[in-house]
PDB file of C-alpha atoms (C1' of nucleotides) in Angstrom:
ATOM      1  CA  MET A   1       0.000   0.000   0.000  1.00 32.00           C
ATOM      2  CA  PRO A   2       1.171   3.504  -0.616  1.00 34.00           C
ATOM      3  CA  LEU A   3       2.441   4.441   2.734  1.00 28.00           C
ATOM      4  CA  ASP A   4       4.661   7.359   3.518  1.00 31.00           C
ATOM      5  CA  LEU A   5       2.118   9.925   4.447  1.00 27.00           C
ATOM      6  CA  LEU A   6       4.949  12.281   4.053  1.00 30.00           C
ATOM      7  CA  PRO A   7       4.384  14.202   0.843  1.00 32.00           C
ATOM      8  CA  VAL A   8       7.479  14.159  -1.195  1.00 32.00           C
ATOM      9  CA  SER A   9      10.098  13.870   1.486  1.00 35.00           C
ATOM     10  CA  ALA A  10      11.534  10.655   0.177  1.00 38.00           C
ATOM     11  CA  PRO A  11      12.884  11.616  -3.216  1.00 43.00           C
ATOM     12  CA  ALA A  12      14.828  14.583  -1.983  1.00 44.00           C
ATOM     13  CA  THR A  13      16.357  12.935   1.045  1.00 57.00           C
ATOM     14  CA  CYS A  14      18.833  10.845  -0.873  1.00 64.00           C
ATOM     15  CA  CYS A  15      22.264  12.114  -1.776  1.00 64.00           C
ATOM     16  CA  THR A  16      22.547  14.828   0.781  1.00 62.00           C
ATOM     17  CA  PRO A  17      25.949  16.460   0.997  1.00 63.00           C
ATOM     18  CA  ALA A  18      28.194  15.494   3.891  1.00 70.00           C
ATOM     19  CA  ALA A  19      27.610  17.362   7.113  1.00 69.00           C
ATOM     20  CA  SER A  20      31.279  17.182   8.091  1.00 76.00           C
ATOM     21  CA  PRO A  21      34.489  16.247   6.299  1.00 84.00           C
ATOM     22  CA  ALA A  22      35.402  12.570   6.066  1.00 89.00           C
ATOM     23  CA  ILE A  23      38.835  11.059   6.590  1.00 94.00           C
ATOM     24  CA  SER A  24      41.321  11.818   3.830  1.00 95.00           C
ATOM     25  CA  GLU A  25      42.483   9.174   1.410  1.00 95.00           C
ATOM     26  CA  GLN A  26      46.011   9.394   2.793  1.00 95.00           C
ATOM     27  CA  ASP A  27      44.930   9.101   6.413  1.00 96.00           C
ATOM     28  CA  ALA A  28      42.694   6.169   5.534  1.00 98.00           C
ATOM     29  CA  VAL A  29      45.588   4.354   3.869  1.00 98.00           C
ATOM     30  CA  GLN A  30      47.888   4.984   6.798  1.00 98.00           C
ATOM     31  CA  LEU A  31      45.336   3.981   9.412  1.00 98.00           C
ATOM     32  CA  ALA A  32      44.429   0.872   7.436  1.00 98.00           C
ATOM     33  CA  ARG A  33      48.102  -0.042   7.282  1.00 98.00           C
ATOM     34  CA  THR A  34      48.353  -0.071  11.070  1.00 98.00           C
ATOM     35  CA  LEU A  35      45.043  -1.880  11.480  1.00 98.00           C
ATOM     36  CA  LYS A  36      46.185  -4.564   9.053  1.00 98.00           C
ATOM     37  CA  ALA A  37      49.123  -5.218  11.343  1.00 98.00           C
ATOM     38  CA  LEU A  38      46.678  -5.699  14.214  1.00 98.00           C
ATOM     39  CA  ALA A  39      44.096  -7.718  12.296  1.00 98.00           C
ATOM     40  CA  ASP A  40      45.576 -11.169  12.782  1.00 98.00           C
ATOM     41  CA  PRO A  41      44.967 -13.611  15.630  1.00 98.00           C
ATOM     42  CA  ALA A  42      48.622 -14.592  15.896  1.00 98.00           C
ATOM     43  CA  ARG A  43      49.789 -10.984  16.113  1.00 98.00           C
ATOM     44  CA  LEU A  44      47.117 -10.091  18.650  1.00 98.00           C
ATOM     45  CA  ARG A  45      48.269 -12.965  20.798  1.00 98.00           C
ATOM     46  CA  LEU A  46      51.897 -11.932  20.413  1.00 98.00           C
ATOM     47  CA  LEU A  47      51.078  -8.384  21.500  1.00 98.00           C
ATOM     48  CA  SER A  48      49.040  -9.718  24.385  1.00 97.00           C
ATOM     49  CA  LEU A  49      51.833 -12.049  25.450  1.00 97.00           C
ATOM     50  CA  ILE A  50      54.352  -9.221  25.376  1.00 97.00           C
ATOM     51  CA  ALA A  51      52.004  -6.983  27.333  1.00 96.00           C
ATOM     52  CA  ALA A  52      51.476  -9.752  29.873  1.00 95.00           C
ATOM     53  CA  GLN A  53      55.182 -10.030  30.598  1.00 93.00           C
ATOM     54  CA  ASP A  54      56.783  -8.004  33.321  1.00 88.00           C
ATOM     55  CA  GLY A  55      57.853  -4.676  31.882  1.00 90.00           C
ATOM     56  CA  ALA A  56      55.807  -5.258  28.733  1.00 92.00           C
ATOM     57  CA  GLU A  57      58.731  -6.875  26.972  1.00 95.00           C
ATOM     58  CA  ALA A  58      59.581 -10.419  26.016  1.00 96.00           C
ATOM     59  CA  CYS A  59      62.182 -12.343  24.065  1.00 96.00           C
ATOM     60  CA  VAL A  60      61.243 -14.502  21.096  1.00 97.00           C
ATOM     61  CA  CYS A  61      61.892 -17.702  23.005  1.00 94.00           C
ATOM     62  CA  ASP A  62      59.071 -16.707  25.362  1.00 93.00           C
ATOM     63  CA  LEU A  63      56.634 -16.347  22.475  1.00 97.00           C
ATOM     64  CA  ILE A  64      57.171 -19.276  20.136  1.00 97.00           C
ATOM     65  CA  GLU A  65      55.750 -21.975  22.356  1.00 95.00           C
ATOM     66  CA  PRO A  66      52.632 -20.102  23.583  1.00 96.00           C
ATOM     67  CA  VAL A  67      51.425 -19.140  20.109  1.00 97.00           C
ATOM     68  CA  GLY A  68      52.081 -22.599  18.714  1.00 97.00           C
ATOM     69  CA  LEU A  69      53.628 -21.462  15.442  1.00 98.00           C
ATOM     70  CA  SER A  70      56.985 -22.137  13.862  1.00 98.00           C
ATOM     71  CA  GLN A  71      59.907 -19.891  14.697  1.00 98.00           C
ATOM     72  CA  PRO A  72      60.100 -18.304  11.229  1.00 98.00           C
ATOM     73  CA  THR A  73      56.404 -17.494  11.353  1.00 98.00           C
ATOM     74  CA  VAL A  74      56.722 -15.855  14.742  1.00 98.00           C
ATOM     75  CA  SER A  75      59.698 -13.892  13.499  1.00 98.00           C
ATOM     76  CA  HIS A  76      57.679 -12.775  10.495  1.00 98.00           C
ATOM     77  CA  HIS A  77      54.774 -11.566  12.621  1.00 98.00           C
ATOM     78  CA  LEU A  78      57.110  -9.706  14.946  1.00 98.00           C
ATOM     79  CA  LYS A  79      58.643  -7.981  11.945  1.00 98.00           C
ATOM     80  CA  VAL A  80      55.192  -6.886  10.793  1.00 98.00           C
ATOM     81  CA  LEU A  81      54.436  -5.482  14.229  1.00 98.00           C
ATOM     82  CA  THR A  82      57.796  -3.744  14.345  1.00 98.00           C
ATOM     83  CA  ASP A  83      57.369  -2.195  10.896  1.00 98.00           C
ATOM     84  CA  ALA A  84      53.953  -0.936  12.001  1.00 98.00           C
ATOM     85  CA  GLY A  85      55.546   0.822  14.936  1.00 98.00           C
ATOM     86  CA  LEU A  86      53.660  -1.208  17.521  1.00 98.00           C
ATOM     87  CA  VAL A  87      56.681  -2.894  19.103  1.00 98.00           C
ATOM     88  CA  THR A  88      60.408  -2.281  19.280  1.00 98.00           C
ATOM     89  CA  ARG A  89      63.189  -4.792  18.800  1.00 98.00           C
ATOM     90  CA  GLU A  90      66.377  -4.833  20.849  1.00 96.00           C
ATOM     91  CA  LYS A  91      69.149  -7.400  20.583  1.00 95.00           C
ATOM     92  CA  ARG A  92      70.640  -8.377  23.927  1.00 94.00           C
ATOM     93  CA  GLY A  93      73.425 -10.814  23.439  1.00 93.00           C
ATOM     94  CA  VAL A  94      71.979 -13.787  21.632  1.00 95.00           C
ATOM     95  CA  TRP A  95      68.378 -12.949  22.329  1.00 97.00           C
ATOM     96  CA  ALA A  96      66.014 -10.458  20.692  1.00 97.00           C
ATOM     97  CA  TRP A  97      63.695  -8.606  23.040  1.00 97.00           C
ATOM     98  CA  PHE A  98      60.477  -7.070  21.878  1.00 98.00           C
ATOM     99  CA  ALA A  99      58.620  -4.398  23.814  1.00 97.00           C
ATOM    100  CA  LEU A 100      55.349  -2.560  23.324  1.00 97.00           C
ATOM    101  CA  VAL A 101      55.690   0.990  22.049  1.00 97.00           C
ATOM    102  CA  PRO A 102      53.980   3.096  24.717  1.00 94.00           C
ATOM    103  CA  GLY A 103      51.017   4.965  23.370  1.00 94.00           C
ATOM    104  CA  ALA A 104      51.059   3.352  19.943  1.00 96.00           C
ATOM    105  CA  LEU A 105      47.807   1.525  20.503  1.00 96.00           C
ATOM    106  CA  GLU A 106      46.190   4.568  22.059  1.00 96.00           C
ATOM    107  CA  GLN A 107      47.091   6.559  18.966  1.00 96.00           C
ATOM    108  CA  VAL A 108      45.332   4.029  16.753  1.00 97.00           C
ATOM    109  CA  THR A 109      42.173   4.032  18.820  1.00 96.00           C
ATOM    110  CA  SER A 110      42.163   7.810  19.058  1.00 96.00           C
ATOM    111  CA  HIS A 111      42.391   8.133  15.286  1.00 96.00           C
ATOM    112  CA  LEU A 112      39.589   5.650  14.936  1.00 96.00           C
ATOM    113  CA  GLY A 113      37.411   7.586  17.332  1.00 94.00           C
ATOM    114  CA  ALA A 114      38.260  10.916  15.761  1.00 94.00           C
ATOM    115  CA  HIS A 115      37.023   9.954  12.321  1.00 92.00           C
ATOM    116  CA  LEU A 116      34.515   7.214  12.833  1.00 91.00           C
ATOM    117  CA  THR A 117      32.417   8.250  15.756  1.00 86.00           C
ATOM    118  CA  GLY A 118      28.820   9.121  15.120  1.00 73.00           C
ATOM    119  CA  ARG A 119      27.893  12.671  15.995  1.00 59.00           C
ATOM    120  CA  PRO A 120      28.419  12.767  19.772  1.00 58.00           C
ATOM    121  CA  ALA A 121      25.855  15.460  20.358  1.00 43.00           C
TER     122      ALA A 121
ATOM    123  CA  MET B   1      72.503 -37.569  30.739  1.00 33.00           C
ATOM    124  CA  PRO B   2      70.873 -34.238  30.152  1.00 36.00           C
ATOM    125  CA  LEU B   3      71.574 -31.657  32.705  1.00 29.00           C
ATOM    126  CA  ASP B   4      69.147 -28.805  32.927  1.00 31.00           C
ATOM    127  CA  LEU B   5      69.555 -29.067  36.647  1.00 28.00           C
ATOM    128  CA  LEU B   6      72.612 -26.883  36.593  1.00 29.00           C
ATOM    129  CA  PRO B   7      72.063 -23.829  38.777  1.00 31.00           C
ATOM    130  CA  VAL B   8      73.902 -21.651  36.281  1.00 30.00           C
ATOM    131  CA  SER B   9      70.646 -20.931  34.505  1.00 30.00           C
ATOM    132  CA  ALA B  10      70.244 -17.849  36.657  1.00 30.00           C
ATOM    133  CA  PRO B  11      72.067 -15.310  34.450  1.00 38.00           C
ATOM    134  CA  ALA B  12      69.902 -16.298  31.548  1.00 48.00           C
ATOM    135  CA  THR B  13      67.002 -13.949  32.106  1.00 58.00           C
ATOM    136  CA  CYS B  14      65.310 -15.242  29.014  1.00 66.00           C
ATOM    137  CA  CYS B  15      62.115 -17.287  29.082  1.00 66.00           C
ATOM    138  CA  THR B  16      60.428 -15.914  32.154  1.00 64.00           C
ATOM    139  CA  PRO B  17      56.856 -17.062  32.664  1.00 65.00           C
ATOM    140  CA  ALA B  18      54.044 -14.679  31.885  1.00 70.00           C
ATOM    141  CA  ALA B  19      53.104 -12.280  34.634  1.00 70.00           C
ATOM    142  CA  SER B  20      49.432 -12.181  33.601  1.00 75.00           C
ATOM    143  CA  PRO B  21      47.217 -14.200  31.274  1.00 84.00           C
ATOM    144  CA  ALA B  22      47.212 -13.319  27.597  1.00 88.00           C
ATOM    145  CA  ILE B  23      44.200 -13.076  25.301  1.00 94.00           C
ATOM    146  CA  SER B  24      42.580 -16.398  24.484  1.00 95.00           C
ATOM    147  CA  GLU B  25      42.829 -17.960  21.065  1.00 95.00           C
ATOM    148  CA  GLN B  26      39.098 -17.560  20.526  1.00 95.00           C
ATOM    149  CA  ASP B  27      39.031 -13.937  21.567  1.00 96.00           C
ATOM    150  CA  ALA B  28      42.002 -13.242  19.354  1.00 98.00           C
ATOM    151  CA  VAL B  29      40.262 -14.774  16.357  1.00 98.00           C
ATOM    152  CA  GLN B  30      37.076 -12.824  17.000  1.00 98.00           C
ATOM    153  CA  LEU B  31      38.853  -9.525  17.561  1.00 98.00           C
ATOM    154  CA  ALA B  32      40.982 -10.075  14.477  1.00 98.00           C
ATOM    155  CA  ARG B  33      37.847 -10.697  12.444  1.00 98.00           C
ATOM    156  CA  THR B  34      36.452  -7.314  13.355  1.00 98.00           C
ATOM    157  CA  LEU B  35      39.772  -5.580  12.857  1.00 98.00           C
ATOM    158  CA  LYS B  36      40.059  -7.118   9.391  1.00 98.00           C
ATOM    159  CA  ALA B  37      36.806  -5.449   8.493  1.00 98.00           C
ATOM    160  CA  LEU B  38      38.276  -2.133   9.583  1.00 98.00           C
ATOM    161  CA  ALA B  39      41.696  -2.630   8.035  1.00 98.00           C
ATOM    162  CA  ASP B  40      40.947  -1.337   4.550  1.00 98.00           C
ATOM    163  CA  PRO B  41      41.198   2.236   3.271  1.00 98.00           C
ATOM    164  CA  ALA B  42      37.956   2.008   1.320  1.00 98.00           C
ATOM    165  CA  ARG B  43      35.986   0.717   4.302  1.00 98.00           C
ATOM    166  CA  LEU B  44      37.498   3.304   6.630  1.00 98.00           C
ATOM    167  CA  ARG B  45      36.417   5.998   4.210  1.00 98.00           C
ATOM    168  CA  LEU B  46      32.950   4.505   3.938  1.00 98.00           C
ATOM    169  CA  LEU B  47      32.579   4.451   7.710  1.00 98.00           C
ATOM    170  CA  SER B  48      33.878   7.992   7.907  1.00 97.00           C
ATOM    171  CA  LEU B  49      31.502   9.150   5.207  1.00 97.00           C
ATOM    172  CA  ILE B  50      28.561   7.567   6.998  1.00 97.00           C
ATOM    173  CA  ALA B  51      29.629   9.099  10.300  1.00 96.00           C
ATOM    174  CA  ALA B  52      29.958  12.486   8.614  1.00 95.00           C
ATOM    175  CA  GLN B  53      26.360  12.435   7.412  1.00 93.00           C
ATOM    176  CA  ASP B  54      23.603  13.853   9.466  1.00 88.00           C
ATOM    177  CA  GLY B  55      22.291  11.161  11.789  1.00 89.00           C
ATOM    178  CA  ALA B  56      25.306   8.944  11.067  1.00 92.00           C
ATOM    179  CA  GLU B  57      23.499   7.243   8.204  1.00 95.00           C
ATOM    180  CA  ALA B  58      23.824   7.402   4.438  1.00 96.00           C
ATOM    181  CA  CYS B  59      22.456   5.742   1.347  1.00 96.00           C
ATOM    182  CA  VAL B  60      24.729   3.981  -1.130  1.00 97.00           C
ATOM    183  CA  CYS B  61      24.279   6.668  -3.721  1.00 94.00           C
ATOM    184  CA  ASP B  62      25.931   9.080  -1.300  1.00 93.00           C
ATOM    185  CA  LEU B  63      28.978   6.864  -1.004  1.00 97.00           C
ATOM    186  CA  ILE B  64      29.874   5.618  -4.477  1.00 97.00           C
ATOM    187  CA  GLU B  65      31.110   8.853  -5.893  1.00 96.00           C
ATOM    188  CA  PRO B  66      33.213  10.017  -2.899  1.00 96.00           C
ATOM    189  CA  VAL B  67      35.165   6.762  -2.582  1.00 97.00           C
ATOM    190  CA  GLY B  68      35.795   6.517  -6.318  1.00 97.00           C
ATOM    191  CA  LEU B  69      35.060   2.813  -6.639  1.00 98.00           C
ATOM    192  CA  SER B  70      32.576   0.876  -8.729  1.00 98.00           C
ATOM    193  CA  GLN B  71      29.089   0.278  -7.386  1.00 98.00           C
ATOM    194  CA  PRO B  72      29.582  -3.496  -6.915  1.00 98.00           C
ATOM    195  CA  THR B  73      32.791  -2.884  -4.997  1.00 98.00           C
ATOM    196  CA  VAL B  74      31.124  -0.381  -2.683  1.00 98.00           C
ATOM    197  CA  SER B  75      28.287  -2.812  -2.143  1.00 98.00           C
ATOM    198  CA  HIS B  76      30.784  -5.528  -1.298  1.00 98.00           C
ATOM    199  CA  HIS B  77      32.582  -3.369   1.263  1.00 98.00           C
ATOM    200  CA  LEU B  78      29.313  -2.392   2.878  1.00 98.00           C
ATOM    201  CA  LYS B  79      28.424  -6.038   3.177  1.00 98.00           C
ATOM    202  CA  VAL B  80      31.725  -6.740   4.935  1.00 98.00           C
ATOM    203  CA  LEU B  81      31.052  -3.915   7.372  1.00 98.00           C
ATOM    204  CA  THR B  82      27.515  -5.140   7.958  1.00 98.00           C
ATOM    205  CA  ASP B  83      28.635  -8.723   8.566  1.00 98.00           C
ATOM    206  CA  ALA B  84      31.189  -7.410  11.054  1.00 98.00           C
ATOM    207  CA  GLY B  85      28.411  -5.673  12.963  1.00 98.00           C
ATOM    208  CA  LEU B  86      29.807  -2.220  12.399  1.00 98.00           C
ATOM    209  CA  VAL B  87      26.911  -0.836  10.342  1.00 98.00           C
ATOM    210  CA  THR B  88      23.278  -1.706   9.791  1.00 98.00           C
ATOM    211  CA  ARG B  89      21.408  -1.892   6.508  1.00 97.00           C
ATOM    212  CA  GLU B  90      17.858  -0.690   6.026  1.00 97.00           C
ATOM    213  CA  LYS B  91      15.988  -0.667   2.758  1.00 95.00           C
ATOM    214  CA  ARG B  92      13.826   2.421   2.257  1.00 95.00           C
ATOM    215  CA  GLY B  93      12.030   2.238  -1.022  1.00 93.00           C
ATOM    216  CA  VAL B  94      14.631   1.889  -3.726  1.00 95.00           C
ATOM    217  CA  TRP B  95      17.508   3.021  -1.593  1.00 97.00           C
ATOM    218  CA  ALA B  96      19.565   1.188   0.975  1.00 98.00           C
ATOM    219  CA  TRP B  97      20.530   3.192   4.032  1.00 98.00           C
ATOM    220  CA  PHE B  98      23.516   2.296   6.118  1.00 98.00           C
ATOM    221  CA  ALA B  99      24.014   3.546   9.654  1.00 97.00           C
ATOM    222  CA  LEU B 100      26.780   3.196  12.213  1.00 97.00           C
ATOM    223  CA  VAL B 101      26.057   0.738  14.996  1.00 97.00           C
ATOM    224  CA  PRO B 102      26.348   2.810  18.159  1.00 94.00           C
ATOM    225  CA  GLY B 103      29.071   1.594  20.443  1.00 94.00           C
ATOM    226  CA  ALA B 104      30.455  -0.989  18.038  1.00 96.00           C
ATOM    227  CA  LEU B 105      33.685   0.869  17.539  1.00 96.00           C
ATOM    228  CA  GLU B 106      34.025   1.602  21.234  1.00 96.00           C
ATOM    229  CA  GLN B 107      33.708  -2.102  21.932  1.00 96.00           C
ATOM    230  CA  VAL B 108      36.581  -2.855  19.584  1.00 97.00           C
ATOM    231  CA  THR B 109      38.865  -0.274  21.115  1.00 96.00           C
ATOM    232  CA  SER B 110      37.970  -1.346  24.620  1.00 96.00           C
ATOM    233  CA  HIS B 111      38.850  -4.947  23.849  1.00 96.00           C
ATOM    234  CA  LEU B 112      42.097  -3.780  22.340  1.00 96.00           C
ATOM    235  CA  GLY B 113      42.944  -1.783  25.417  1.00 94.00           C
ATOM    236  CA  ALA B 114      41.911  -4.536  27.787  1.00 94.00           C
ATOM    237  CA  HIS B 115      44.325  -7.074  26.383  1.00 92.00           C
ATOM    238  CA  LEU B 116      47.092  -5.123  24.773  1.00 91.00           C
ATOM    239  CA  THR B 117      47.909  -2.331  27.140  1.00 86.00           C
ATOM    240  CA  GLY B 118      51.227  -2.453  28.885  1.00 73.00           C
ATOM    241  CA  ARG B 119      50.960  -2.575  32.632  1.00 59.00           C
ATOM    242  CA  PRO B 120      49.327   0.777  33.486  1.00 57.00           C
ATOM    243  CA  ALA B 121      50.833   0.979  36.933  1.00 42.00           C
TER     244      ALA B 121
ATOM    245  C1'  DT C   1       2.164  -4.496 -17.188  1.00 66.18           C
ATOM    246  C1'  DG C   2       6.384  -2.949 -18.722  1.00 66.18           C
ATOM    247  C1'  DT C   3      10.278  -0.026 -18.097  1.00 66.18           C
ATOM    248  C1'  DC C   4      13.705   2.257 -15.411  1.00 66.18           C
ATOM    249  C1'  DA C   5      16.737   3.128 -11.565  1.00 66.18           C
ATOM    250  C1'  DA C   6      19.166   1.495  -7.342  1.00 66.18           C
ATOM    251  C1'  DT C   7      21.581  -2.532  -5.234  1.00 66.18           C
ATOM    252  C1'  DA C   8      22.944  -7.039  -4.723  1.00 66.18           C
ATOM    253  C1'  DT C   9      25.073 -11.096  -6.533  1.00 66.18           C
ATOM    254  C1'  DC C  10      28.139 -13.759  -9.628  1.00 66.18           C
ATOM    255  C1'  DG C  11      32.346 -14.970 -12.121  1.00 66.18           C
ATOM    256  C1'  DA C  12      36.853 -13.990 -13.006  1.00 66.18           C
ATOM    257  C1'  DC C  13      41.337 -12.265 -12.185  1.00 66.18           C
ATOM    258  C1'  DA C  14      45.489 -10.380 -10.042  1.00 66.18           C
ATOM    259  C1'  DT C  15      47.446  -9.636  -5.851  1.00 66.18           C
ATOM    260  C1'  DC C  16      48.314 -10.130  -1.083  1.00 66.18           C
ATOM    261  C1'  DC C  17      48.869 -12.938   3.177  1.00 66.18           C
ATOM    262  C1'  DG C  18      49.951 -16.652   6.562  1.00 66.18           C
ATOM    263  C1'  DT C  19      52.565 -20.605   7.001  1.00 66.18           C
ATOM    264  C1'  DC C  20      56.358 -23.791   6.895  1.00 66.18           C
ATOM    265  C1'  DA C  21      61.001 -26.089   5.686  1.00 66.18           C
ATOM    266  C1'  DA C  22      65.464 -24.938   4.531  1.00 66.18           C
ATOM    267  C1'  DT C  23      69.090 -21.885   4.916  1.00 66.18           C
ATOM    268  C1'  DC C  24      71.802 -17.923   6.383  1.00 66.18           C
ATOM    269  C1'  DT C  25      73.821 -14.715   9.912  1.00 66.18           C
ATOM    270  C1'  DC C  26      75.557 -13.491  14.090  1.00 66.18           C
ATOM    271  C1'  DC C  27      77.153 -14.070  18.689  1.00 66.18           C
ATOM    272  C1'  DG C  28      79.048 -16.453  22.811  1.00 66.18           C
ATOM    273  C1'  DC C  29      81.840 -20.076  24.329  1.00 66.18           C
ATOM    274  C1'  DG C  30      85.209 -23.903  24.523  1.00 66.18           C
TER     275       DG C  30
ATOM    276  C1'  DC D   1      89.162 -21.127  15.379  1.00 66.18           C
ATOM    277  C1'  DG D   2      85.301 -23.841  15.202  1.00 66.18           C
ATOM    278  C1'  DC D   3      80.978 -25.316  17.226  1.00 66.18           C
ATOM    279  C1'  DG D   4      76.259 -24.558  18.618  1.00 66.18           C
ATOM    280  C1'  DG D   5      72.229 -22.014  19.361  1.00 66.18           C
ATOM    281  C1'  DA D   6      68.976 -17.844  18.632  1.00 66.18           C
ATOM    282  C1'  DG D   7      66.706 -15.677  15.340  1.00 66.18           C
ATOM    283  C1'  DA D   8      66.238 -13.501  10.598  1.00 66.18           C
ATOM    284  C1'  DT D   9      65.740 -14.351   5.600  1.00 66.18           C
ATOM    285  C1'  DT D  10      64.347 -16.957   1.450  1.00 66.18           C
ATOM    286  C1'  DG D  11      61.374 -19.731  -1.497  1.00 66.18           C
ATOM    287  C1'  DA D  12      57.311 -21.969  -2.184  1.00 66.18           C
ATOM    288  C1'  DC D  13      52.450 -22.841  -1.850  1.00 66.18           C
ATOM    289  C1'  DG D  14      47.484 -22.670  -0.805  1.00 66.18           C
ATOM    290  C1'  DG D  15      43.961 -19.672   0.524  1.00 66.18           C
ATOM    291  C1'  DA D  16      41.973 -15.127   1.309  1.00 66.18           C
ATOM    292  C1'  DT D  17      41.057 -10.420  -0.564  1.00 66.18           C
ATOM    293  C1'  DG D  18      40.014  -6.248  -3.539  1.00 66.18           C
ATOM    294  C1'  DT D  19      38.447  -5.052  -7.821  1.00 66.18           C
ATOM    295  C1'  DC D  20      35.619  -4.888 -11.908  1.00 66.18           C
ATOM    296  C1'  DG D  21      32.122  -6.172 -15.714  1.00 66.18           C
ATOM    297  C1'  DA D  22      28.011  -8.597 -16.426  1.00 66.18           C
ATOM    298  C1'  DT D  23      23.820 -10.011 -14.656  1.00 66.18           C
ATOM    299  C1'  DA D  24      19.998 -10.741 -11.394  1.00 66.18           C
ATOM    300  C1'  DT D  25      16.650  -8.606  -8.212  1.00 66.18           C
ATOM    301  C1'  DT D  26      13.599  -5.383  -6.423  1.00 66.18           C
ATOM    302  C1'  DG D  27      10.645  -1.383  -5.874  1.00 66.18           C
ATOM    303  C1'  DA D  28       8.683   2.943  -8.045  1.00 66.18           C
ATOM    304  C1'  DC D  29       6.124   4.731 -11.643  1.00 66.18           C
ATOM    305  C1'  DA D  30       3.788   5.593 -16.193  1.00 66.18           C
TER     306       DA D  30
END
DNA sequence: TGTCAATATCGACATCCGTCAATCTCCGCG
DNA sequence: CGCGGAGATTGACGGATGTCGATATTGACA
């Protein structure tokens, strides 16, 4: 049945111009790059394992067994996280220690909130 | 005979047990699934465009031109976002309106912070 | 009813991604 | 010096992903 008691409201309501500026193409690419580094179960667990260690740092030998992946795979994931600026790598003698970058995660979430939050008011 | 019993293991500070429990495998998979939906420039822009509209909702015709992708591709990305629970889809006449799911993004960031923050103290 | 416009779905394709085995590099130690 | 171990790099492979053109579907309207 012809509903919409509203006169002609429907046709005009589509394609309204944006009320506020959206995220830029560049910012979207950069933010997506960081999110891609986070968007993997193995890497989330690695970050969580590092965060769970005392001082928020851990050596690779602490991580291989808990995640249940081969050593090269763990090394690969840690490289991805390092390149994304989420962790730092420091060689101490024979061992490589990885530590969370303070504030890195907060920066991601703040960018997300800044661009993707529905109108707060 | 093997000899791990040697007390010399002390100087080797490597391989200390975790100080607190890490994220579970299941939670990691679920969180990664949502992050994967976010980890794409086109989808970030779509979310941002929707958020920028009045009422945090927009119809597809508002989104195709700004993102500069084909209509099927935009439709595909919107489906990914919908399946991830980040936006909702509502058909109004000929048009499909997509709206941000309130609190969905906050839930993601809160889970991130809960598991991946270095010891706050 | 038939046509048109807005979206969704399908099929195909190129690329990217996660994973492992094998190998290489580097460092400490005898 | 040479050995052994920690970890990074390489090569390969199967599966997932982003993109588009073509097509199907659905509602509005004459």
